[in-house]
């Protein structure tokens, strides 16, 4: 069963072509012609950890024995047949540290497909006791072998050069970097298209589903070791990787789309089916989706783009006009914002995932509850993310300030960025990073606490100052790396000096939006930052009092006022904040 090549099946015909006249009323249909199988982006985008001991490249050989050991260490109750393991069992089986084992649990909880799983809803103090189901863990471990699609160059290099600074504060020490770091610092990366990524993920699954099914399947009694069968419960574990759905429809359980389980009596346990039959059905559906993607890409290249295309084209980064777009199934996009201020509310976004891509010299406000958020390829920008209940990923950014209230955040390959965080889990730092700083959360808007409650971000737990750095090399990229580099740990982040900490004020852009109850930062400030803030407020009050009480002639008062205004104007231009005033005036 380790061979994932398609097998012929006498019990399941190929999916019918779009014409309904070719299907027989008595023939089971895998899915309607309008519904395709799709990969879940979450485990591929937010669920990969650069920990070498989690990556198994020998198919089922190692994972089969790991599964057996996990099952022997697992616990199950009479009311729950699912075998679950805690971080201690994970650490013992995989020979990793307790911190890394806990990281595995935290990561799985952020990408798990089943929102009713106890791990998803567990409080931070309960996660170890709840643990994770063994078969979900095995699927998670298998996909750690996935290699991301290489980013491709932007179609308009001149536009990139126009907004991406040619010099940087850290250019002076580039000569001290390793060749790997030098190559990465000089390459501008752009996210592959959604269609390319989906096809790449499906191709990976097409190659490896045979092995994954072998790990989930049971051996039929009396049929020999080579006869593997899959129960309806085991099939649902594949929901970690794939789902059926189209045009904004709700994702349905795989068993409801599988012809061999679709008509099962809910009061009677479904009879397990041969794993080879399940594999054939899945491969047929994947092939159909890959063909569909190819047709859509071809149609886009030869004709006008339609609003429902899953592959949302990039906006040229030199454009000064804002662009936001939403695909029918995938995340909303904010792309190519340059030298502007931009705001999005919950009513402006469809879906619960967002990607901010290639934005430069701008201030972007996302004042909405989200499940997932990605910030990619941005520079010299401030990005405010409202409340993110699952995971944030910030990648390939330079001189960016990110303000986020989130369950967890991963920072990869960034330079000279500052992160103002309210996070319930340790910030994860991976890849080639330089001069990163972390600080406590520093803003609010009127609906912030309502949005945090919606997505499950807890204000009483903030681990902003406990960054966890992993390897400088990401084994999930498709690049070749010099020998020994994979053992180097990523540069971690340092805490921002409390004297440099300031609150960030969000302009009142709500307009027709409902006004919430949040009046202040919901995350308590650490003592050092609170003392610094109080000292700054006191100093400001004293200066205002001195200016008010100073006895000056009218001409001297006008001169002082003019000087203060001139200095303030100089600061507005030097800091780039003058652009925000123009944007506010325009709105």
Coordinates of C-alpha atoms in Angstrom, one line a residue:
X1 CA 0.0 0.0 0.0
X2 CA 3.0 2.2 0.1
X3 CA 2.7 2.6 -3.7
X4 CA 0.5 5.6 -4.3
X5 CA -0.1 5.0 -8.0
X6 CA -3.8 4.7 -9.0
X7 CA -5.3 1.2 -9.0
X8 CA -8.3 0.1 -11.0
X9 CA -11.5 -0.5 -9.1
X10 CA -14.4 -2.6 -10.2
X11 CA -16.8 -1.0 -7.7
X12 CA -16.2 2.7 -8.4
X13 CA -16.3 4.2 -11.9
X14 CA -14.5 7.3 -12.9
X15 CA -16.3 10.6 -12.1
X16 CA -18.8 11.4 -14.9
X17 CA -18.1 14.2 -17.4
X18 CA -20.0 17.4 -17.0
X19 CA -22.9 16.2 -19.2
X20 CA -25.5 14.7 -16.9
X21 CA -26.8 12.5 -19.7
X22 CA -23.9 10.1 -19.3
X23 CA -24.7 9.2 -15.7
X24 CA -27.0 6.4 -14.7
X25 CA -29.5 6.9 -11.9
X26 CA -28.1 3.9 -10.2
X27 CA -24.5 4.8 -10.5
X28 CA -22.9 6.4 -7.4
X29 CA -21.3 9.7 -8.2
X30 CA -18.2 10.9 -6.3
X31 CA -19.2 14.5 -6.5
X32 CA -21.4 16.8 -8.6
X33 CA -19.7 18.3 -11.7
X34 CA -19.6 21.7 -10.0
X35 CA -17.8 20.5 -6.8
X36 CA -14.1 19.7 -6.8
X37 CA -11.7 18.5 -4.2
X38 CA -9.2 21.1 -2.9
X39 CA -6.3 21.1 -0.5
X40 CA -6.6 22.8 2.8
X41 CA -4.2 25.7 2.7
X42 CA -3.9 26.0 6.4
X43 CA -1.5 23.0 7.1
X44 CA 0.7 23.9 4.2
X45 CA 0.9 27.6 5.0
X46 CA 0.7 27.7 8.8
X47 CA 1.4 24.1 9.9
X48 CA 5.0 23.4 8.8
X49 CA 7.7 23.4 11.4
X50 CA 11.5 23.6 10.6
X51 CA 12.4 20.9 13.1
X52 CA 14.5 18.2 11.4
X53 CA 13.2 15.4 13.7
X54 CA 9.7 16.0 12.5
X55 CA 10.5 15.4 8.9
X56 CA 10.4 11.8 7.5
X57 CA 11.4 11.3 3.9
X58 CA 11.1 7.5 3.8
X59 CA 7.3 7.3 3.3
X60 CA 5.7 5.0 5.8
X61 CA 8.8 3.2 7.0
X62 CA 9.5 5.4 10.0
X63 CA 6.0 6.7 10.6
X64 CA 4.5 3.3 10.8
X65 CA 6.6 2.4 13.8
X66 CA 6.1 5.9 15.3
X67 CA 2.3 5.5 14.9
X68 CA 2.5 2.1 16.8
X69 CA 4.5 3.6 19.6
X70 CA 2.1 6.6 19.9
X71 CA -0.8 4.3 20.1
X72 CA 0.9 2.3 22.9
X73 CA 1.4 5.5 24.8
X74 CA -2.1 7.0 24.1
X75 CA -5.1 7.2 26.3
X76 CA -8.7 6.6 25.4
X77 CA -12.0 6.6 27.2
X78 CA -15.1 4.5 26.8
X79 CA -17.0 7.6 25.6
X80 CA -14.2 8.5 23.1
X81 CA -12.6 5.9 20.9
X82 CA -10.0 8.4 19.7
X83 CA -6.5 7.6 21.0
X84 CA -4.9 10.8 22.2
X85 CA -1.3 11.7 23.3
X86 CA 0.1 14.6 25.3
X87 CA 3.3 16.5 24.8
X88 CA 5.3 14.1 27.0
X89 CA 4.4 11.1 24.8
X90 CA 5.2 13.2 21.7
X91 CA 8.6 14.2 23.1
X92 CA 9.4 10.6 24.0
X93 CA 8.4 9.1 20.7
X94 CA 9.9 11.7 18.4
X95 CA 13.0 12.4 20.6
X96 CA 12.4 16.1 20.8
X97 CA 12.5 18.6 23.7
X98 CA 9.3 19.3 25.8
X99 CA 9.2 22.8 24.4
X100 CA 9.2 21.5 20.8
X101 CA 6.6 18.9 21.7
X102 CA 4.3 21.6 23.1
X103 CA 5.0 23.6 19.9
X104 CA 3.7 20.7 17.9
X105 CA 0.5 20.7 19.9
X106 CA 0.1 24.4 19.6
X107 CA 0.7 24.3 15.8
X108 CA -1.7 21.4 15.2
X109 CA -4.4 23.2 17.2
X110 CA -4.1 26.2 14.9
X111 CA -4.5 24.2 11.7
X112 CA -6.8 21.3 12.7
X113 CA -9.8 20.8 10.4
X114 CA -12.2 19.8 13.2
X115 CA -13.3 22.9 15.2
X116 CA -15.0 20.6 17.7
X117 CA -11.8 18.8 18.6
X118 CA -11.0 19.3 22.3
X119 CA -7.5 20.6 21.5
X120 CA -8.9 23.5 19.4
X121 CA -11.1 24.7 22.3
X122 CA -8.6 24.0 25.1
X123 CA -7.3 26.8 27.3
X124 CA -3.5 27.2 27.3
X125 CA -3.2 25.5 30.7
X126 CA -5.3 22.5 29.4
X127 CA -3.5 21.7 26.2
X128 CA -1.2 19.1 27.7
X129 CA -4.1 17.3 29.4
X130 CA -6.2 17.3 26.2
X131 CA -3.5 16.2 23.8
X132 CA -4.1 15.3 20.1
X133 CA -5.5 12.3 18.4
X134 CA -2.8 9.9 17.2
X135 CA -4.0 9.8 13.6
X136 CA -4.3 13.5 13.2
X137 CA -0.7 13.7 14.6
X138 CA 0.5 11.1 12.1
X139 CA -1.0 13.1 9.1
X140 CA 0.5 16.3 10.5
X141 CA 3.9 14.6 10.7
X142 CA 3.7 13.1 7.2
X143 CA 3.1 16.5 5.5
X144 CA 6.2 17.9 7.2
X145 CA 8.0 16.5 4.2
X146 CA 6.2 19.0 1.9
X147 CA 8.4 21.4 0.0
X148 CA 6.9 24.8 -0.7
X149 CA 6.6 26.1 -4.3
X150 CA 9.5 28.4 -5.1
X151 CA 8.5 32.1 -5.2
X152 CA 8.8 33.6 -8.7
X153 CA 10.0 36.9 -9.8
X154 CA 7.5 39.8 -10.2
X155 CA 6.5 40.5 -13.8
X156 CA 7.5 44.1 -13.5
X157 CA 10.9 44.5 -12.0
X158 CA 11.0 48.2 -12.7
X159 CA 8.0 48.7 -10.5
X160 CA 9.6 46.8 -7.8
X161 CA 12.8 48.9 -8.0
X162 CA 10.7 52.0 -7.8
X163 CA 9.3 51.2 -4.3
X164 CA 11.8 48.8 -2.8
X165 CA 14.7 50.9 -1.3
X166 CA 18.0 50.2 -3.0
X167 CA 20.0 50.8 0.2
X168 CA 19.4 49.7 3.7
X169 CA 20.7 50.4 7.2
X170 CA 22.1 46.8 7.2
X171 CA 23.8 47.0 3.8
X172 CA 27.1 47.8 5.5
X173 CA 27.5 44.4 7.0
X174 CA 26.3 42.3 4.0
X175 CA 30.0 41.4 3.4
X176 CA 29.9 39.6 6.7
X177 CA 27.0 37.4 5.8
X178 CA 27.3 33.8 4.7
X179 CA 26.8 33.2 0.9
X180 CA 23.3 31.8 1.7
X181 CA 22.4 34.9 3.6
X182 CA 23.8 37.1 0.8
X183 CA 21.8 35.4 -1.9
X184 CA 18.6 35.8 0.2
X185 CA 19.2 39.4 1.0
X186 CA 19.6 40.3 -2.7
X187 CA 16.6 38.4 -4.0
X188 CA 13.2 39.9 -3.9
X189 CA 10.6 37.2 -3.4
X190 CA 7.0 37.2 -4.6
X191 CA 4.3 34.9 -3.5
X192 CA 3.3 32.3 -6.1
X193 CA -0.2 32.6 -7.5
X194 CA -3.1 30.8 -5.7
X195 CA -3.6 28.5 -8.6
X196 CA 0.0 27.5 -8.8
X197 CA 0.1 26.8 -5.0
X198 CA -3.1 24.8 -5.1
X199 CA -1.8 22.7 -8.1
X200 CA 1.5 22.2 -6.3
X201 CA -0.2 21.0 -3.1
X202 CA -2.5 18.7 -5.0
X203 CA 0.4 17.2 -6.9
X204 CA 2.1 16.5 -3.6
X205 CA -1.0 14.8 -2.3
X206 CA -1.4 12.9 -5.5
X207 CA 2.0 11.4 -5.0
X208 CA 1.7 10.7 -1.3
X209 CA -1.9 9.8 -0.6
X210 CA -1.2 6.1 -1.0
X211 CA 1.3 6.3 1.9
X212 CA -1.0 8.4 4.0
X213 CA -3.9 6.0 3.5
X214 CA -1.7 3.1 4.5
X215 CA -0.9 4.8 7.8
X216 CA -4.6 5.4 8.5
X217 CA -5.9 2.0 7.3
X218 CA -6.6 -1.2 9.2
X219 CA -5.8 -4.7 8.1
X220 CA -8.9 -6.7 7.3
X221 CA -9.3 -9.8 9.4
X222 CA -8.4 -13.0 7.6
X223 CA -7.5 -11.2 4.4
X224 CA -3.7 -11.1 4.9
X225 CA -1.4 -8.2 5.6
X226 CA -1.7 -6.6 2.2
X227 CA -5.5 -6.2 2.4
X228 CA -6.1 -2.8 3.9
X229 CA -9.5 -1.3 4.7
X230 CA -10.5 2.2 5.7
X231 CA -13.4 3.0 8.1
X232 CA -15.5 6.1 7.8
X233 CA -13.9 7.5 11.0
X234 CA -10.4 7.0 9.5
X235 CA -11.4 8.7 6.3
X236 CA -12.4 11.8 8.1
X237 CA -8.8 12.3 9.3
X238 CA -8.0 13.1 5.6
X239 CA -10.1 16.2 6.2
X240 CA -6.9 17.6 7.7
X241 CA -5.6 17.9 4.1
X242 CA -8.5 18.1 1.7
X243 CA -12.1 19.1 1.4
X244 CA -14.9 19.4 -1.1
X245 CA -16.5 22.7 -1.8
X246 CA -16.9 25.4 -4.4
X247 CA -18.2 29.0 -4.8
X248 CA -18.4 29.8 -1.1
X249 CA -20.3 26.6 -0.1
X250 CA -19.7 25.1 3.3
X251 CA -17.1 22.4 3.5
X252 CA -18.8 19.0 4.0
X253 CA -17.3 15.9 5.6
X254 CA -15.4 13.7 3.2
X255 CA -17.6 10.8 4.0
X256 CA -20.6 12.7 2.7
X257 CA -18.9 13.0 -0.7
X258 CA -17.6 9.5 -0.8
X259 CA -19.9 7.2 -2.8
X260 CA -19.1 4.2 -0.6
X261 CA -20.2 6.0 2.6
X262 CA -22.7 8.6 1.3
X263 CA -25.8 6.5 1.9
X264 CA -24.7 4.9 5.1
X265 CA -27.4 4.4 7.8
X266 CA -26.5 6.9 10.6
X267 CA -27.8 4.4 13.2
X268 CA -25.6 1.6 11.8
X269 CA -21.8 1.6 11.7
X270 CA -20.5 1.8 8.1
X271 CA -18.7 -1.1 6.7
X272 CA -15.0 -0.4 6.0
X273 CA -14.0 -0.3 2.4
X274 CA -10.8 -1.3 0.6
X275 CA -8.2 1.4 0.9
X276 CA -7.3 0.9 -2.8
X277 CA -10.9 1.9 -3.6
X278 CA -10.6 5.1 -1.6
X279 CA -7.3 5.9 -3.2
X280 CA -8.7 5.5 -6.7
X281 CA -11.6 7.8 -5.9
X282 CA -9.4 10.4 -4.4
X283 CA -6.9 10.3 -7.3
X284 CA -9.7 10.6 -9.8
X285 CA -11.0 13.7 -8.0
X286 CA -7.5 15.3 -7.7
X287 CA -6.9 14.7 -11.5
X288 CA -10.3 16.3 -12.2
X289 CA -9.4 19.4 -10.1
X290 CA -5.9 19.7 -11.6
X291 CA -7.5 19.7 -15.1
X292 CA -10.0 22.3 -13.9
X293 CA -7.3 24.6 -12.6
X294 CA -5.4 24.3 -15.8
X295 CA -8.5 25.2 -17.8
X296 CA -9.2 28.2 -15.6
X297 CA -5.6 29.5 -15.9
X298 CA -5.7 29.0 -19.6
X299 CA -9.0 30.9 -19.9
X300 CA -7.6 33.7 -17.8
X301 CA -4.5 34.0 -20.0
X302 CA -6.7 34.1 -23.1
X303 CA -9.6 36.2 -21.8
X304 CA -10.8 38.7 -19.2
X305 CA -10.5 37.7 -15.5
X306 CA -13.8 36.9 -13.8
X307 CA -14.5 37.8 -10.2
X308 CA -14.7 34.2 -9.0
X309 CA -11.3 33.2 -10.2
X310 CA -9.4 31.4 -7.5
X311 CA -6.1 32.9 -8.7
X312 CA -6.2 36.6 -7.9
X313 CA -3.6 38.5 -10.0
X314 CA -1.0 40.7 -8.3
X315 CA -1.3 44.4 -8.5
X316 CA 1.9 46.2 -9.7
X317 CA 3.6 47.4 -6.5
X318 CA 4.4 50.7 -8.1
X319 CA 0.7 51.6 -8.2
X320 CA -0.6 54.2 -5.8
X321 CA -4.1 53.0 -5.9
X322 CA -5.3 50.5 -3.3
X323 CA -6.4 47.0 -4.4
X324 CA -8.4 44.5 -2.4
X325 CA -9.8 41.4 -3.8
X326 CA -11.6 38.3 -2.7
X327 CA -11.7 34.9 -4.2
X328 CA -14.7 32.6 -3.8
X329 CA -13.0 30.0 -1.7
X330 CA -9.7 31.5 -0.7
X331 CA -8.5 34.4 1.4
X332 CA -9.0 38.1 0.8
X333 CA -6.1 40.0 -0.7
X334 CA -4.6 43.4 -0.1
X335 CA -1.9 43.9 -2.7
X336 CA 0.5 46.5 -4.0
X337 CA -0.5 49.4 -1.7
X338 CA 2.2 52.0 -2.1
X339 CA 2.6 55.3 -0.4
X340 CA -0.9 55.3 1.0
X341 CA -3.1 54.7 4.0
X342 CA -5.7 52.0 3.8
X343 CA -8.4 50.6 6.1
X344 CA -10.6 47.5 5.9
X345 CA -13.4 46.6 8.3
X346 CA -15.2 43.3 8.9
X347 CA -18.0 44.3 6.5
X348 CA -15.4 44.8 3.7
X349 CA -13.9 41.3 3.9
X350 CA -15.4 38.0 2.8
X351 CA -14.1 34.9 4.5
X352 CA -11.9 34.7 7.5
X353 CA -8.4 34.7 5.9
X354 CA -6.4 37.6 4.7
X355 CA -3.1 38.1 2.8
X356 CA -1.3 41.5 2.7
X357 CA 1.2 41.2 -0.1
X358 CA 3.9 43.6 -1.6
X359 CA 2.8 46.8 0.2
X360 CA 5.3 49.5 0.7
X361 CA 5.6 52.9 2.5
X362 CA 2.0 52.6 3.7
X363 CA -0.1 52.3 6.8
X364 CA -2.7 49.5 6.5
X365 CA -5.5 48.9 9.1
X366 CA -7.3 45.6 9.1
X367 CA -9.9 46.2 11.8
X368 CA -11.7 42.8 11.6
X369 CA -11.9 39.4 13.2
X370 CA -9.9 36.8 11.2
X371 CA -8.8 33.2 11.5
X372 CA -5.6 33.5 9.5
X373 CA -3.5 36.4 8.2
X374 CA -0.3 36.5 6.1
X375 CA 1.9 39.5 5.6
X376 CA 4.4 38.9 2.7
X377 CA 7.0 40.9 0.9
X378 CA 6.2 44.3 2.5
X379 CA 8.7 47.1 3.3
X380 CA 8.6 50.4 5.2
X381 CA 5.0 50.0 6.3
X382 CA 2.9 49.8 9.4
X383 CA 0.3 47.0 9.4
X384 CA -2.4 46.7 12.1
X385 CA -4.1 43.3 12.3
X386 CA -7.3 43.3 14.3
X387 CA -7.9 40.0 16.0
X388 CA -6.6 36.7 14.5
X389 CA -7.8 33.6 16.2
X390 CA -5.6 31.0 14.6
X391 CA -2.3 32.1 13.2
X392 CA -0.4 35.1 11.7
X393 CA 2.6 34.6 9.4
X394 CA 5.0 37.5 8.5
X395 CA 7.5 36.7 5.8
X396 CA 10.2 38.4 3.7
X397 CA 9.5 41.9 5.1
X398 CA 11.9 44.8 5.8
X399 CA 11.5 47.7 8.1
X400 CA 7.8 46.9 8.8
X401 CA 5.9 47.5 12.1
X402 CA 3.3 44.8 12.7
X403 CA 0.7 45.4 15.4
X404 CA -1.3 42.2 16.0
X405 CA -3.7 40.7 18.6
X406 CA -3.5 37.0 17.8
X407 CA -3.4 33.4 19.1
X408 CA 0.1 32.8 17.6
X409 CA 2.5 34.4 15.1
X410 CA 5.4 33.1 13.0
X411 CA 8.1 35.4 11.7
X412 CA 10.3 34.2 8.8
X413 CA 13.1 35.9 6.9
X414 CA 12.5 39.5 8.0
X415 CA 14.8 42.4 8.7
X416 CA 14.7 45.4 10.9
X417 CA 11.0 44.8 11.8
X418 CA 9.2 45.7 15.1
X419 CA 6.3 43.5 16.3
X420 CA 3.8 45.0 18.8
X421 CA 2.1 41.8 20.0
X422 CA -0.7 40.6 22.1
X423 CA -0.2 36.8 21.5
X424 CA -1.4 33.8 23.5
X425 CA 1.5 31.6 22.4
X426 CA 5.3 32.2 22.0
X427 CA 6.2 34.1 18.8
X428 CA 7.9 31.6 16.5
X429 CA 11.0 32.9 14.6
X430 CA 12.4 30.9 11.7
X431 CA 14.7 31.5 8.8
X432 CA 17.2 34.3 8.0
X433 CA 16.2 37.2 10.3
X434 CA 18.1 40.3 11.3
X435 CA 17.5 43.0 13.9
X436 CA 14.0 42.1 14.9
X437 CA 12.4 43.6 18.0
X438 CA 9.3 42.6 19.9
X439 CA 7.1 44.8 22.2
X440 CA 3.8 44.6 24.0
X441 CA 0.6 45.4 22.1
X442 CA 0.1 49.2 21.8
X443 CA -3.2 50.1 20.3
X444 CA -7.0 49.6 20.3
X445 CA -10.1 50.3 18.3
X446 CA -13.7 50.3 19.6
X447 CA -14.6 46.8 18.4
X448 CA -11.3 45.1 19.3
X449 CA -12.5 43.2 22.4
X450 CA -15.6 42.1 20.6
X451 CA -13.5 40.7 17.7
X452 CA -11.1 39.1 20.2
X453 CA -14.0 37.3 21.8
X454 CA -15.3 36.1 18.5
X455 CA -12.0 34.4 17.5
X456 CA -10.8 33.3 20.9
X457 CA -7.8 35.6 21.6
X458 CA -7.4 36.0 25.4
X459 CA -6.1 39.4 26.7
X460 CA -4.9 38.0 30.0
X461 CA -2.2 35.9 28.4
X462 CA 0.4 37.7 26.4
X463 CA 3.7 35.9 25.6
X464 CA 5.1 38.6 23.4
X465 CA 8.5 38.6 25.2
X466 CA 9.1 34.8 24.9
X467 CA 10.2 34.4 21.2
X468 CA 11.2 30.9 20.2
X469 CA 13.9 30.7 17.5
X470 CA 14.2 27.6 15.3
X471 CA 16.6 26.9 12.4
X472 CA 18.0 29.6 10.0
X473 CA 17.3 27.2 7.2
X474 CA 13.7 26.2 6.4
X475 CA 13.7 22.5 5.2
X476 CA 10.3 23.1 3.6
X477 CA 11.6 25.4 0.9
X478 CA 12.9 24.0 -2.4
X479 CA 16.3 25.6 -2.2
X480 CA 19.6 23.7 -1.8
X481 CA 21.6 24.6 1.3
X482 CA 25.3 24.3 2.1
X483 CA 26.2 21.5 4.4
X484 CA 26.0 22.3 8.1
X485 CA 23.8 25.5 7.6
X486 CA 20.7 23.6 8.7
X487 CA 22.2 23.3 12.2
X488 CA 22.4 27.1 12.7
X489 CA 19.8 28.6 14.9
X490 CA 17.8 31.6 13.6
X491 CA 18.6 35.0 15.1
X492 CA 16.0 35.8 17.7
X493 CA 14.3 39.1 18.5
X494 CA 15.1 41.5 21.3
X495 CA 12.7 43.4 23.4
X496 CA 12.1 47.0 22.5
X497 CA 13.6 49.5 24.9
X498 CA 10.7 50.7 27.1
X499 CA 11.8 54.3 26.5
X500 CA 11.2 53.8 22.8
X501 CA 7.6 52.4 23.4
X502 CA 4.7 54.6 22.3
X503 CA 1.0 54.0 21.8
X504 CA -0.3 53.8 18.3
X505 CA -3.5 55.7 17.7
X506 CA -5.9 54.4 15.1
X507 CA -7.8 57.2 13.3
X508 CA -11.5 57.3 13.7
X509 CA -12.4 56.0 10.2
X510 CA -15.4 54.0 11.2
X511 CA -18.1 56.0 9.5
X512 CA -21.1 53.6 9.3
X513 CA -19.4 50.9 11.3
X514 CA -21.0 50.0 14.6
X515 CA -19.2 51.5 17.6
X516 CA -17.9 49.0 20.2
X517 CA -17.1 49.2 23.8
X518 CA -13.3 49.0 23.8
X519 CA -11.9 52.2 25.3
X520 CA -8.3 51.2 25.9
X521 CA -5.6 48.6 25.2
X522 CA -7.1 45.3 26.4
X523 CA -3.6 43.8 27.0
X524 CA -2.0 44.9 30.4
X525 CA 1.3 46.6 29.9
X526 CA 4.4 45.2 31.7
X527 CA 5.6 47.4 34.6
X528 CA 8.7 48.8 32.8
X529 CA 6.6 49.9 29.8
X530 CA 3.8 51.3 32.0
X531 CA 6.4 53.4 34.0
X532 CA 8.0 54.7 30.8
X533 CA 4.6 55.6 29.4
X534 CA 3.6 57.4 32.6
X535 CA 6.9 59.3 32.6
X536 CA 6.4 60.4 29.1
X537 CA 2.8 61.6 29.9
X538 CA 4.1 63.4 32.9
X539 CA 6.9 65.1 30.9
X540 CA 4.4 66.2 28.2
X541 CA 2.1 67.6 30.9
X542 CA 4.9 69.6 32.4
X543 CA 6.0 71.0 29.1
X544 CA 2.4 72.0 28.3
X545 CA 2.1 73.7 31.7
X546 CA 5.4 75.6 31.3
X547 CA 4.3 76.8 27.8
X548 CA 1.0 77.9 29.2
X549 CA 2.4 79.7 32.2
X550 CA 5.3 81.4 30.5
X551 CA 4.8 85.1 30.3
X552 CA 5.7 86.3 26.8
X553 CA 4.8 89.2 24.6
X554 CA 2.4 88.5 21.9
X555 CA 5.1 88.7 19.2
X556 CA 7.2 86.2 21.1
X557 CA 4.2 83.8 21.6
X558 CA 3.6 83.9 17.8
X559 CA 7.3 83.2 17.2
X560 CA 7.2 80.3 19.6
X561 CA 4.0 78.9 18.1
X562 CA 5.5 79.2 14.6
X563 CA 8.7 77.4 15.7
X564 CA 6.7 74.5 17.2
X565 CA 4.5 74.2 14.1
X566 CA 7.6 74.2 11.9
X567 CA 9.3 71.5 13.9
X568 CA 6.1 69.4 13.9
X569 CA 5.8 69.8 10.2
X570 CA 9.5 68.8 9.7
X571 CA 8.8 65.7 11.8
X572 CA 5.7 64.8 9.8
X573 CA 7.7 64.9 6.5
X574 CA 10.7 63.1 8.0
X575 CA 8.6 60.3 9.5
X576 CA 6.3 60.0 6.5
X577 CA 3.3 60.6 8.6
X578 CA 2.3 63.6 6.4
X579 CA 1.0 61.1 3.9
X580 CA -1.5 59.8 6.5
X581 CA -2.9 63.3 7.0
X582 CA -3.4 63.7 3.3
X583 CA -5.2 60.3 3.2
X584 CA -7.4 61.3 6.1
X585 CA -8.2 64.6 4.4
X586 CA -9.1 62.8 1.2
X587 CA -11.4 60.4 3.1

